[in-house]
PDB file of C-alpha atoms in Angstrom:
ATOM      1  CA  UNK D   1     160.404 113.654  90.079  1.00 90.00           C
ATOM      2  CA  UNK D   2     162.831 115.824  88.057  1.00 90.00           C
ATOM      3  CA  UNK D   3     164.868 112.778  87.048  1.00 90.00           C
ATOM      4  CA  UNK D   4     161.736 111.132  85.650  1.00 93.00           C
ATOM      5  CA  UNK D   5     160.758 114.208  83.638  1.00 95.00           C
ATOM      6  CA  UNK D   6     164.264 114.549  82.194  1.00 94.00           C
ATOM      7  CA  UNK D   7     164.431 110.837  81.447  1.00 93.00           C
ATOM      8  CA  UNK D   8     161.084 110.834  79.645  1.00 95.00           C
ATOM      9  CA  UNK D   9     161.963 113.952  77.650  1.00 96.00           C
ATOM     10  CA  UNK D  10     165.271 112.384  76.660  1.00 95.00           C
ATOM     11  CA  UNK D  11     163.574 109.166  75.626  1.00 95.00           C
ATOM     12  CA  UNK D  12     160.989 111.109  73.605  1.00 97.00           C
ATOM     13  CA  UNK D  13     163.723 113.057  71.794  1.00 95.00           C
ATOM     14  CA  UNK D  14     165.779 110.045  70.822  1.00 95.00           C
ATOM     15  CA  UNK D  15     162.655 108.048  69.924  1.00 96.00           C
ATOM     16  CA  UNK D  16     161.364 110.885  67.723  1.00 97.00           C
ATOM     17  CA  UNK D  17     164.750 111.080  66.007  1.00 96.00           C
ATOM     18  CA  UNK D  18     164.608 107.354  65.251  1.00 96.00           C
ATOM     19  CA  UNK D  19     161.024 107.507  63.981  1.00 97.00           C
ATOM     20  CA  UNK D  20     161.838 110.426  61.675  1.00 97.00           C
ATOM     21  CA  UNK D  21     164.908 108.596  60.375  1.00 96.00           C
ATOM     22  CA  UNK D  22     163.155 105.275  59.832  1.00 97.00           C
ATOM     23  CA  UNK D  23     160.301 106.961  57.939  1.00 97.00           C
ATOM     24  CA  UNK D  24     162.705 108.830  55.681  1.00 96.00           C
ATOM     25  CA  UNK D  25     161.760 112.290  56.974  1.00 96.00           C
ATOM     26  CA  UNK D  26     165.360 113.102  57.939  1.00 95.00           C
ATOM     27  CA  UNK D  27     168.782 111.723  57.107  1.00 94.00           C
ATOM     28  CA  UNK D  28     171.303 110.492  59.643  1.00 90.00           C
ATOM     29  CA  UNK D  29     173.422 113.604  58.912  1.00 89.00           C
ATOM     30  CA  UNK D  30     170.598 116.142  59.225  1.00 92.00           C
ATOM     31  CA  UNK D  31     170.725 118.755  61.954  1.00 91.00           C
ATOM     32  CA  UNK D  32     167.263 117.781  63.203  1.00 94.00           C
ATOM     33  CA  UNK D  33     168.304 114.161  63.709  1.00 94.00           C
ATOM     34  CA  UNK D  34     171.659 115.033  65.273  1.00 93.00           C
ATOM     35  CA  UNK D  35     170.286 117.650  67.687  1.00 93.00           C
ATOM     36  CA  UNK D  36     167.319 115.494  68.741  1.00 95.00           C
ATOM     37  CA  UNK D  37     169.763 112.730  69.629  1.00 95.00           C
ATOM     38  CA  UNK D  38     172.230 115.084  71.326  1.00 94.00           C
ATOM     39  CA  UNK D  39     169.613 116.825  73.461  1.00 95.00           C
ATOM     40  CA  UNK D  40     167.658 113.629  74.083  1.00 96.00           C
ATOM     41  CA  UNK D  41     170.772 111.735  75.125  1.00 96.00           C
ATOM     42  CA  UNK D  42     171.884 114.537  77.401  1.00 96.00           C
ATOM     43  CA  UNK D  43     168.484 114.817  79.094  1.00 96.00           C
ATOM     44  CA  UNK D  44     168.271 111.052  79.444  1.00 96.00           C
ATOM     45  CA  UNK D  45     171.797 110.964  80.858  1.00 96.00           C
ATOM     46  CA  UNK D  46     171.102 113.658  83.434  1.00 97.00           C
ATOM     47  CA  UNK D  47     167.848 111.954  84.416  1.00 96.00           C
ATOM     48  CA  UNK D  48     169.594 108.598  84.780  1.00 95.00           C
ATOM     49  CA  UNK D  49     172.413 110.145  86.774  1.00 96.00           C
ATOM     50  CA  UNK D  50     169.962 111.821  89.158  1.00 95.00           C
ATOM     51  CA  UNK D  51     168.083 108.540  89.476  1.00 93.00           C
ATOM     52  CA  UNK D  52     171.317 106.749  90.345  1.00 94.00           C
ATOM     53  CA  UNK D  53     171.570 104.530  87.278  1.00 94.00           C
ATOM     54  CA  UNK D  54     175.192 104.959  86.228  1.00 96.00           C
ATOM     55  CA  UNK D  55     175.216 102.473  83.299  1.00 96.00           C
ATOM     56  CA  UNK D  56     172.187 104.136  81.742  1.00 95.00           C
ATOM     57  CA  UNK D  57     173.669 107.600  82.319  1.00 96.00           C
ATOM     58  CA  UNK D  58     176.955 106.651  80.646  1.00 97.00           C
ATOM     59  CA  UNK D  59     175.108 105.084  77.709  1.00 96.00           C
ATOM     60  CA  UNK D  60     172.976 108.202  77.225  1.00 95.00           C
ATOM     61  CA  UNK D  61     175.941 110.583  77.501  1.00 96.00           C
ATOM     62  CA  UNK D  62     177.900 108.533  74.950  1.00 96.00           C
ATOM     63  CA  UNK D  63     174.883 108.596  72.633  1.00 93.00           C
ATOM     64  CA  UNK D  64     174.667 112.370  73.032  1.00 95.00           C
ATOM     65  CA  UNK D  65     178.404 112.786  72.376  1.00 94.00           C
ATOM     66  CA  UNK D  66     178.184 110.745  69.162  1.00 93.00           C
ATOM     67  CA  UNK D  67     175.522 113.138  67.877  1.00 91.00           C
ATOM     68  CA  UNK D  68     176.941 116.327  69.349  1.00 90.00           C
ATOM     69  CA  UNK D  69     180.263 116.218  67.520  1.00 88.00           C
ATOM     70  CA  UNK D  70     178.833 116.266  63.958  1.00 89.00           C
ATOM     71  CA  UNK D  71     176.042 118.657  65.018  1.00 85.00           C
ATOM     72  CA  UNK D  72     178.538 121.220  66.329  1.00 88.00           C
ATOM     73  CA  UNK D  73     180.785 120.682  63.302  1.00 87.00           C
ATOM     74  CA  UNK D  74     177.789 121.428  61.067  1.00 83.00           C
ATOM     75  CA  UNK D  75     177.212 124.735  62.901  1.00 84.00           C
ATOM     76  CA  UNK D  76     180.900 125.667  62.556  1.00 88.00           C
ATOM     77  CA  UNK D  77     180.807 124.957  58.817  1.00 86.00           C
ATOM     78  CA  UNK D  78     177.604 126.972  58.374  1.00 83.00           C
ATOM     79  CA  UNK D  79     179.104 129.926  60.250  1.00 84.00           C
ATOM     80  CA  UNK D  80     182.244 129.736  58.143  1.00 84.00           C
ATOM     81  CA  UNK D  81     180.232 129.687  54.907  1.00 83.00           C
ATOM     82  CA  UNK D  82     178.109 132.597  56.140  1.00 78.00           C
ATOM     83  CA  UNK D  83     181.198 134.688  56.901  1.00 75.00           C
ATOM     84  CA  UNK D  84     182.688 133.776  53.539  1.00 72.00           C
ATOM     85  CA  UNK D  85     179.559 134.886  51.705  1.00 70.00           C
ATOM     86  CA  UNK D  86     179.559 138.189  53.630  1.00 66.00           C
ATOM     87  CA  UNK D  87     183.156 138.838  52.568  1.00 65.00           C
ATOM     88  CA  UNK D  88     182.250 138.117  48.945  1.00 61.00           C
ATOM     89  CA  UNK D  89     179.365 140.579  49.117  1.00 62.00           C
ATOM     90  CA  UNK D  90     181.756 143.368  50.110  1.00 59.00           C
ATOM     91  CA  UNK D  91     180.646 143.742  53.721  1.00 54.00           C
ATOM     92  CA  UNK D  92     183.590 144.049  56.051  1.00 54.00           C
ATOM     93  CA  UNK D  93     183.467 142.555  59.540  1.00 54.00           C
ATOM     94  CA  UNK D  94     184.028 145.899  61.271  1.00 53.00           C
ATOM     95  CA  UNK D  95     181.074 147.442  59.402  1.00 54.00           C
ATOM     96  CA  UNK D  96     178.606 145.204  61.204  1.00 51.00           C
ATOM     97  CA  UNK D  97     177.187 146.698  64.403  1.00 55.00           C
ATOM     98  CA  UNK D  98     175.336 144.549  66.897  1.00 51.00           C
TER      99      UNK D  98
END
């Protein structure tokens, strides 16, 4: 049962990403599109693996990996820009308390 739920959620995520892209709501480089594909592919891959369908699992994991790399890179760039803007504003790293 779990494999079916994961598979359907994965399919819904990747399908939603495609629909948003094809209707011009997102670009192929947008975080929404990339993360929907990465999460959807991962969920679909886990569901397929649990179901015992190795070709489908590999396909879904490759799909997720293709989206995950630029999605993570986008987060790294955003974090770098955020830290750069904090340095420019005069806030030192050791002044920030969490």
